mmCIF file of C-alpha atoms and ligand atoms in Angstrom:
data_model
loop_
_atom_site.group_PDB
_atom_site.id
_atom_site.type_symbol
_atom_site.label_atom_id
_atom_site.label_comp_id
_atom_site.label_asym_id
_atom_site.label_seq_id
_atom_site.Cartn_x
_atom_site.Cartn_y
_atom_site.Cartn_z
ATOM 1 C CA MET X 1 108.376 84.071 77.262
ATOM 2 C CA THR X 2 109.426 82.389 80.579
ATOM 3 C CA GLU X 3 109.264 83.795 83.954
ATOM 4 C CA LEU X 4 112.699 84.452 85.813
ATOM 5 C CA GLY X 5 113.648 81.370 87.738
ATOM 6 C CA TRP X 6 114.880 83.656 90.689
ATOM 7 C CA GLY X 7 113.158 86.391 92.551
ATOM 8 C CA ARG X 8 111.094 84.528 95.246
ATOM 9 C CA HIS X 9 113.632 84.585 98.067
ATOM 10 C CA TYR X 10 115.159 87.811 99.451
ATOM 11 C CA VAL X 11 117.185 89.299 102.116
ATOM 12 C CA ALA X 12 116.364 92.652 103.621
ATOM 13 C CA VAL X 13 117.482 94.785 106.453
ATOM 14 C CA GLU X 14 114.670 96.447 108.900
ATOM 15 C CA PRO X 15 115.358 100.187 109.053
ATOM 16 C CA THR X 16 115.976 100.369 112.527
ATOM 17 C CA HIS X 17 118.837 102.914 112.209
ATOM 18 C CA PHE X 18 118.135 104.564 108.733
ATOM 19 C CA ARG X 19 119.467 108.132 108.271
ATOM 20 C CA VAL X 20 121.562 110.216 105.732
ATOM 21 C CA GLU X 21 124.708 110.898 107.401
ATOM 22 C CA TYR X 22 127.114 111.317 104.583
ATOM 23 C CA VAL X 23 127.172 111.993 100.818
ATOM 24 C CA ILE X 24 128.259 109.244 98.679
ATOM 25 C CA ASN X 25 125.697 109.551 95.687
ATOM 26 C CA PRO X 26 124.029 112.608 94.223
ATOM 27 C CA PHE X 27 120.724 111.896 95.880
ATOM 28 C CA MET X 28 121.796 112.237 99.500
ATOM 29 C CA ASP X 29 121.713 115.439 101.569
ATOM 30 C CA PRO X 30 122.411 115.287 105.291
ATOM 31 C CA ALA X 31 119.950 118.299 105.540
ATOM 32 C CA VAL X 32 117.030 116.091 104.199
ATOM 33 C CA GLN X 33 116.606 113.302 106.764
ATOM 34 C CA PRO X 34 114.007 110.617 106.095
ATOM 35 C CA ASP X 35 110.845 110.596 108.236
ATOM 36 C CA ARG X 36 111.794 107.362 110.546
ATOM 37 C CA ALA X 37 108.193 106.343 111.163
ATOM 38 C CA LEU X 38 107.198 106.834 107.675
ATOM 39 C CA ALA X 39 110.186 104.727 106.360
ATOM 40 C CA TRP X 40 109.428 101.943 108.778
ATOM 41 C CA ARG X 41 105.968 101.872 107.457
ATOM 42 C CA GLN X 42 107.097 101.851 103.635
ATOM 43 C CA TRP X 43 109.488 99.157 104.328
ATOM 44 C CA HIS X 44 107.033 97.004 106.081
ATOM 45 C CA ASP X 45 104.521 97.534 103.330
ATOM 46 C CA MET X 46 107.281 96.575 100.664
ATOM 47 C CA VAL X 47 107.947 93.291 102.590
ATOM 48 C CA GLY X 48 104.490 92.437 103.045
ATOM 49 C CA THR X 49 103.691 92.981 99.439
ATOM 50 C CA LEU X 50 106.491 90.573 98.528
ATOM 51 C CA ARG X 51 105.527 87.963 100.901
ATOM 52 C CA ASP X 52 101.673 88.219 99.708
ATOM 53 C CA LEU X 53 103.152 87.465 96.379
ATOM 54 C CA GLY X 54 104.584 84.271 97.792
ATOM 55 C CA ALA X 55 108.233 85.307 98.031
ATOM 56 C CA THR X 56 110.066 84.812 101.244
ATOM 57 C CA VAL X 57 112.038 87.517 102.819
ATOM 58 C CA ASP X 58 114.508 86.827 105.400
ATOM 59 C CA VAL X 59 115.393 89.804 107.715
ATOM 60 C CA LEU X 60 118.713 90.773 109.117
ATOM 61 C CA PRO X 61 119.313 93.391 111.827
ATOM 62 C CA GLN X 62 120.868 96.889 110.962
ATOM 63 C CA ARG X 63 123.819 98.053 112.641
ATOM 64 C CA SER X 64 123.419 101.160 114.481
ATOM 65 C CA ASP X 65 126.854 102.657 113.040
ATOM 66 C CA ALA X 66 125.727 101.692 109.407
ATOM 67 C CA PRO X 67 122.924 103.982 108.160
ATOM 68 C CA ASP X 68 122.957 102.809 104.521
ATOM 69 C CA MET X 69 122.851 99.070 105.546
ATOM 70 C CA VAL X 70 118.836 99.272 104.626
ATOM 71 C CA TYR X 71 120.130 98.923 101.121
ATOM 72 C CA ALA X 72 120.694 95.134 101.419
ATOM 73 C CA MET X 73 121.175 94.579 97.831
ATOM 74 C CA ASN X 74 124.884 95.934 98.396
ATOM 75 C CA LEU X 75 125.630 93.350 101.172
ATOM 76 C CA GLY X 76 126.878 90.586 98.895
ATOM 77 C CA LEU X 77 126.020 88.630 95.716
ATOM 78 C CA GLY X 78 124.178 85.435 96.605
ATOM 79 C CA VAL X 79 123.813 82.175 94.268
ATOM 80 C CA VAL X 80 122.979 78.477 94.626
ATOM 81 C CA ARG X 81 125.814 76.545 93.134
ATOM 82 C CA GLU X 82 125.171 73.494 91.020
ATOM 83 C CA SER X 83 126.104 71.216 94.038
ATOM 84 C CA GLY X 84 123.082 73.128 95.866
ATOM 85 C CA GLU X 85 125.596 74.941 98.261
ATOM 86 C CA ARG X 86 124.465 78.394 98.894
ATOM 87 C CA HIS X 87 127.074 80.862 98.697
ATOM 88 C CA VAL X 88 127.584 84.802 99.077
ATOM 89 C CA VAL X 89 130.244 86.725 97.322
ATOM 90 C CA MET X 90 130.538 89.465 99.993
ATOM 91 C CA SER X 91 130.460 93.045 98.582
ATOM 92 C CA HIS X 92 133.645 95.247 99.238
ATOM 93 C CA MET X 93 132.399 98.694 99.333
ATOM 94 C CA ARG X 94 133.841 101.536 97.250
ATOM 95 C CA TYR X 95 133.425 103.912 100.150
ATOM 96 C CA ALA X 96 134.790 103.244 103.813
ATOM 97 C CA GLU X 97 131.360 104.647 105.173
ATOM 98 C CA ARG X 98 129.853 101.496 104.392
ATOM 99 C CA ARG X 99 132.504 98.766 104.687
ATOM 100 C CA MET X 100 131.293 97.622 108.188
ATOM 101 C CA GLU X 101 128.186 96.399 106.987
ATOM 102 C CA THR X 102 130.177 93.391 105.824
ATOM 103 C CA ARG X 103 131.414 92.692 109.256
ATOM 104 C CA SER X 104 127.753 91.816 110.318
ATOM 105 C CA ALA X 105 126.503 90.464 107.013
ATOM 106 C CA GLN X 106 129.290 87.864 106.627
ATOM 107 C CA PRO X 107 128.535 85.949 109.856
ATOM 108 C CA TRP X 108 124.744 86.462 109.355
ATOM 109 C CA PHE X 109 124.836 84.629 105.828
ATOM 110 C CA ALA X 110 127.297 82.187 107.399
ATOM 111 C CA GLU X 111 124.598 81.469 110.045
ATOM 112 C CA GLN X 112 122.063 81.006 107.565
ATOM 113 C CA GLY X 113 123.913 78.198 105.907
ATOM 114 C CA SER X 114 125.841 79.990 103.123
ATOM 115 C CA THR X 115 129.592 79.885 102.448
ATOM 116 C CA THR X 116 130.952 83.070 101.755
ATOM 117 C CA SER X 117 133.886 84.639 99.903
ATOM 118 C CA THR X 118 135.336 88.078 99.065
ATOM 119 C CA VAL X 119 136.951 89.832 96.279
ATOM 120 C CA GLY X 120 138.695 92.254 98.661
ATOM 121 C CA ARG X 121 138.283 93.555 102.277
ATOM 122 C CA ASP X 122 138.917 96.615 104.417
ATOM 123 C CA GLY X 123 139.814 98.580 101.395
ATOM 124 C CA VAL X 124 142.332 96.189 99.937
ATOM 125 C CA GLY X 125 141.554 94.512 96.695
ATOM 126 C CA ALA X 126 138.829 95.207 94.134
ATOM 127 C CA HIS X 127 135.650 96.675 95.063
ATOM 128 C CA LEU X 128 132.472 95.086 94.253
ATOM 129 C CA GLU X 129 129.048 96.231 95.089
ATOM 130 C CA ALA X 130 126.541 93.551 94.493
ATOM 131 C CA GLY X 131 123.841 95.928 93.092
ATOM 132 C CA ASP X 132 126.019 95.971 89.955
ATOM 133 C CA ALA X 133 125.334 92.368 89.231
ATOM 134 C CA PHE X 134 122.278 90.448 87.616
ATOM 135 C CA ALA X 135 121.846 87.164 86.217
ATOM 136 C CA TRP X 136 120.849 87.691 82.704
ATOM 137 C CA GLY X 137 121.171 85.414 79.307
ATOM 138 C CA ASP X 138 124.099 83.664 79.524
ATOM 139 C CA GLY X 139 125.900 84.978 82.267
ATOM 140 C CA LEU X 140 126.252 87.718 84.723
ATOM 141 C CA VAL X 141 125.831 91.119 83.669
ATOM 142 C CA VAL X 142 127.973 93.370 85.963
ATOM 143 C CA GLY X 143 128.102 97.360 85.803
ATOM 144 C CA TYR X 144 131.584 98.528 86.693
ATOM 145 C CA GLY X 145 133.133 102.200 87.014
ATOM 146 C CA PRO X 146 131.405 104.277 89.893
ATOM 147 C CA ARG X 147 131.446 101.250 92.455
ATOM 148 C CA THR X 148 132.300 98.023 91.286
ATOM 149 C CA GLU X 149 136.028 98.009 89.748
ATOM 150 C CA GLU X 150 136.856 96.038 86.797
ATOM 151 C CA LEU X 151 139.276 93.714 88.364
ATOM 152 C CA ALA X 152 136.180 92.306 90.636
ATOM 153 C CA LEU X 153 134.557 91.008 87.410
ATOM 154 C CA LYS X 154 137.398 88.604 87.011
ATOM 155 C CA HIS X 155 137.152 87.254 90.574
ATOM 156 C CA LEU X 156 133.407 86.830 90.283
ATOM 157 C CA ALA X 157 133.834 84.917 87.115
ATOM 158 C CA THR X 158 136.339 82.474 88.482
ATOM 159 C CA ASP X 159 134.983 82.233 92.053
ATOM 160 C CA LEU X 160 131.427 81.311 90.629
ATOM 161 C CA GLY X 161 132.526 79.669 87.451
ATOM 162 C CA VAL X 162 130.250 81.807 85.137
ATOM 163 C CA ARG X 163 130.586 83.916 82.372
ATOM 164 C CA VAL X 164 130.716 87.684 83.389
ATOM 165 C CA ARG X 165 129.640 90.534 80.876
ATOM 166 C CA GLY X 166 131.045 94.062 82.049
ATOM 167 C CA VAL X 167 129.282 97.018 81.126
ATOM 168 C CA ARG X 168 130.847 100.317 81.900
ATOM 169 C CA ILE X 169 128.665 102.802 84.052
ATOM 170 C CA THR X 170 129.280 106.433 83.210
ATOM 171 C CA HIS X 171 126.350 108.300 84.780
ATOM 172 C CA PRO X 172 127.181 109.595 88.239
ATOM 173 C CA GLY X 173 123.321 109.319 89.102
ATOM 174 C CA MET X 174 123.076 105.825 87.926
ATOM 175 C CA TYR X 175 125.990 104.526 90.258
ATOM 176 C CA HIS X 176 124.641 100.874 90.336
ATOM 177 C CA LEU X 177 123.507 99.106 87.452
ATOM 178 C CA ASP X 178 120.123 98.350 89.396
ATOM 179 C CA LEU X 179 119.163 101.943 88.829
ATOM 180 C CA ALA X 180 119.179 101.418 85.129
ATOM 181 C CA PHE X 181 118.521 97.720 84.325
ATOM 182 C CA CYS X 182 115.675 95.358 85.458
ATOM 183 C CA PRO X 183 115.205 91.831 83.966
ATOM 184 C CA LEU X 184 111.742 91.158 83.683
ATOM 185 C CA ASP X 185 111.467 87.461 82.148
ATOM 186 C CA ASP X 186 113.830 85.624 79.770
ATOM 187 C CA ARG X 187 113.370 87.963 76.924
ATOM 188 C CA ARG X 188 112.687 91.232 78.347
ATOM 189 C CA ALA X 189 114.299 93.986 80.638
ATOM 190 C CA MET X 190 113.873 97.690 81.467
ATOM 191 C CA VAL X 191 117.059 99.342 80.311
ATOM 192 C CA CYS X 192 118.159 102.927 80.626
ATOM 193 C CA PRO X 193 121.085 103.205 77.898
ATOM 194 C CA SER X 194 122.206 106.537 79.259
ATOM 195 C CA ALA X 195 123.514 105.118 82.267
ATOM 196 C CA LEU X 196 126.377 103.453 80.297
ATOM 197 C CA ASP X 197 128.897 104.400 77.597
ATOM 198 C CA ASP X 198 128.015 104.067 74.201
ATOM 199 C CA ALA X 199 129.962 100.765 73.571
ATOM 200 C CA SER X 200 128.326 99.274 76.658
ATOM 201 C CA ALA X 201 124.969 100.622 76.091
ATOM 202 C CA GLU X 202 124.850 98.857 72.496
ATOM 203 C CA ALA X 203 126.340 95.552 74.185
ATOM 204 C CA LEU X 204 123.620 95.466 76.732
ATOM 205 C CA LEU X 205 120.755 96.228 74.392
ATOM 206 C CA ALA X 206 122.390 93.427 72.064
ATOM 207 C CA ILE X 207 121.672 90.806 74.775
ATOM 208 C CA VAL X 208 118.035 92.048 75.611
ATOM 209 C CA PRO X 209 115.880 90.694 72.806
ATOM 210 C CA GLU X 210 112.875 93.060 73.848
ATOM 211 C CA PRO X 211 114.190 96.022 75.938
ATOM 212 C CA LEU X 212 111.735 98.272 77.643
ATOM 213 C CA VAL X 213 114.110 101.337 77.035
ATOM 214 C CA LEU X 214 113.780 103.999 79.783
ATOM 215 C CA THR X 215 114.837 107.618 79.397
ATOM 216 C CA GLU X 216 117.286 108.973 81.702
ATOM 217 C CA GLU X 217 114.498 111.221 83.230
ATOM 218 C CA GLU X 218 112.431 108.200 83.878
ATOM 219 C CA ALA X 219 115.133 106.293 85.459
ATOM 220 C CA LEU X 220 116.226 109.188 87.692
ATOM 221 C CA THR X 221 113.405 110.818 88.929
ATOM 222 C CA THR X 222 111.057 107.764 89.153
ATOM 223 C CA PHE X 223 113.604 105.026 90.153
ATOM 224 C CA CYS X 224 111.429 102.819 88.146
ATOM 225 C CA ALA X 225 114.155 100.496 87.196
ATOM 226 C CA ASN X 226 114.906 99.846 90.531
ATOM 227 C CA SER X 227 111.980 97.270 90.848
ATOM 228 C CA VAL X 228 111.586 93.603 91.773
ATOM 229 C CA VAL X 229 109.723 91.005 89.749
ATOM 230 C CA VAL X 230 108.028 88.163 91.523
ATOM 231 C CA GLY X 231 106.937 85.867 88.621
ATOM 232 C CA ARG X 232 104.786 88.078 86.466
ATOM 233 C CA THR X 233 104.357 90.745 88.875
ATOM 234 C CA VAL X 234 106.787 93.861 88.920
ATOM 235 C CA VAL X 235 106.876 95.424 92.389
ATOM 236 C CA MET X 236 107.912 99.186 91.600
ATOM 237 C CA PRO X 237 108.262 102.376 93.523
ATOM 238 C CA ALA X 238 106.559 104.263 90.790
ATOM 239 C CA CYS X 239 105.519 103.664 87.203
ATOM 240 C CA PRO X 240 105.316 106.207 84.485
ATOM 241 C CA ASP X 241 102.054 105.604 82.321
ATOM 242 C CA ARG X 242 104.128 104.782 79.220
ATOM 243 C CA VAL X 243 105.886 102.121 81.026
ATOM 244 C CA ARG X 244 102.794 100.657 82.629
ATOM 245 C CA ALA X 245 101.362 100.414 79.229
ATOM 246 C CA GLN X 246 104.299 98.162 77.889
ATOM 247 C CA LEU X 247 104.346 96.190 80.914
ATOM 248 C CA GLU X 248 100.682 95.539 80.834
ATOM 249 C CA GLU X 249 100.811 94.643 77.256
ATOM 250 C CA TRP X 250 103.216 92.005 78.051
ATOM 251 C CA GLY X 251 101.078 90.444 80.575
ATOM 252 C CA PHE X 252 102.744 91.802 83.850
ATOM 253 C CA GLU X 253 100.843 92.946 86.656
ATOM 254 C CA VAL X 254 102.379 96.270 88.255
ATOM 255 C CA VAL X 255 102.039 96.738 91.824
ATOM 256 C CA VAL X 256 103.404 100.375 93.081
ATOM 257 C CA VAL X 257 104.543 100.699 96.659
ATOM 258 C CA ASP X 258 105.967 104.007 97.812
ATOM 259 C CA VAL X 259 109.331 104.035 99.331
ATOM 260 C CA SER X 260 110.094 107.601 98.925
ATOM 261 C CA GLU X 261 111.935 107.768 102.358
ATOM 262 C CA PHE X 262 114.668 105.642 100.948
ATOM 263 C CA HIS X 263 114.936 107.775 97.718
ATOM 264 C CA LYS X 264 116.673 110.396 100.090
ATOM 265 C CA GLY X 265 119.552 107.842 100.482
ATOM 266 C CA GLY X 266 119.758 107.109 96.721
ATOM 267 C CA GLY X 267 117.822 103.709 96.535
ATOM 268 C CA SER X 268 114.713 102.133 96.121
ATOM 269 C CA ILE X 269 112.882 98.877 96.043
ATOM 270 C CA ARG X 270 115.605 96.665 94.287
ATOM 271 C CA CYS X 271 118.358 98.170 96.636
ATOM 272 C CA LEU X 272 116.136 97.206 99.599
ATOM 273 C CA THR X 273 115.990 93.630 98.709
ATOM 274 C CA ASN X 274 118.330 91.036 97.796
ATOM 275 C CA PRO X 275 117.505 87.960 95.891
ATOM 276 C CA VAL X 276 119.572 84.888 97.066
ATOM 277 C CA ASP X 277 117.931 82.347 94.739
ATOM 278 C CA VAL X 278 119.890 82.806 91.541
ATOM 279 C CA THR X 279 120.760 79.242 90.625
ATOM 280 C CA ILE X 280 123.714 78.390 88.627
ATOM 281 C CA GLY X 281 122.984 75.759 85.906
ATOM 282 C CA ARG X 282 119.424 77.102 85.840
ATOM 283 C CA ASP X 283 119.422 80.845 85.846
ATOM 284 C CA LEU X 284 123.138 81.297 84.338
ATOM 285 C CA PRO X 285 125.072 78.473 82.576
ATOM 286 C CA ALA X 286 128.274 77.110 84.533
ATOM 287 C CA VAL X 287 131.401 77.981 82.522
ATOM 288 C CA ALA X 288 134.326 76.308 83.970
ATOM 289 C CA GLY X 289 137.026 78.402 84.900
ATOM 290 C CA GLY X 290 134.840 81.569 84.305
ATOM 291 C CA GLU X 291 134.963 84.239 81.568
ATOM 292 C CA VAL X 292 135.069 87.801 81.418
ATOM 293 C CA LEU X 293 133.717 89.782 78.391
ATOM 294 C CA LEU X 294 134.131 93.344 78.158
ATOM 295 C CA PRO X 295 132.747 95.985 75.789
ATOM 296 C CA PRO X 296 135.311 97.424 73.150
ATOM 297 C CA ALA X 297 137.218 100.306 74.808
HETATM 298 N N1 LIG P 1 123.373 105.390 99.903
HETATM 299 C C1 LIG P 1 123.575 104.259 99.394
HETATM 300 C C2 LIG P 1 124.843 104.164 98.499
HETATM 301 O O1 LIG P 1 125.330 105.037 98.004
HETATM 302 C C3 LIG P 1 122.454 103.742 98.449
HETATM 303 C C4 LIG P 1 122.614 102.197 97.778
HETATM 304 C C5 LIG P 1 121.713 102.139 96.678
HETATM 305 N N2 LIG P 1 121.478 100.745 96.602
HETATM 306 C C6 LIG P 1 121.717 100.043 95.286
HETATM 307 N N3 LIG P 1 121.595 98.964 94.970
HETATM 308 N N4 LIG P 1 121.540 100.945 94.170
HETATM 309 O O2 LIG P 1 125.544 103.200 98.444
#
């Protein structure tokens, strides 16, 4: 097997204004607030761990009016085009509560040298949340339903010139694909089929040669699919023994970093980090004009 080509350069948001202010997923309860100081330490441990593994982590400041902005994965989908140009398709959040995040993230990415585009904005046009999208196999696998809309897949495919495989998310607790899917190397990925409808679960399992199938309980109670991979190291918020045994048998090293305070907002390590080094022509093939493949209805 070959290591993932991407996952060595991330963007993250330092949690200066993290709180649970509204409810847009089943984990959030404004009566259960994160401990500020602990969240701060957990986030810095996570970033330190990624840097120790050799990854680059760029930090963008959190807006004071955007408590969920710490979940940087949802700011946008970054790629390196074949020309070498860095590009970010900005998210167009489903919920108005998060839409102001783009107003800071877009100029920040532009300042860092990326071009940017959007599939919709300010509530008009298709919703896209980047936590739904992964480079995998011969294209981008994109979850749609709770957050990202089907129409966004078409925009993504044509904008980036890639193949997009849609999978329909039906589980209210796994509202982003990154809560149920985690690429590990070129053949292996953690997959929680119960996040998806039957046809989509089948379609996803069909393109993962060696899946590590997670139960609904494993995915929901430990957030273990919401992990990031740097080379052969899997940085995870928790790792059930069964999952660890399989990962180690495959030659991965597991590093657990506690980010429990961020689970109160409904996200974990992958949600807190956004890889911007997915490269078209290396990690996903260029397809002229783009292409969208959907599971049977
Ligand atoms: N409270 C955030 C929301 O509901 C959590 C985002 C989790 N991020 C992720 N990539 N799954 O939008």
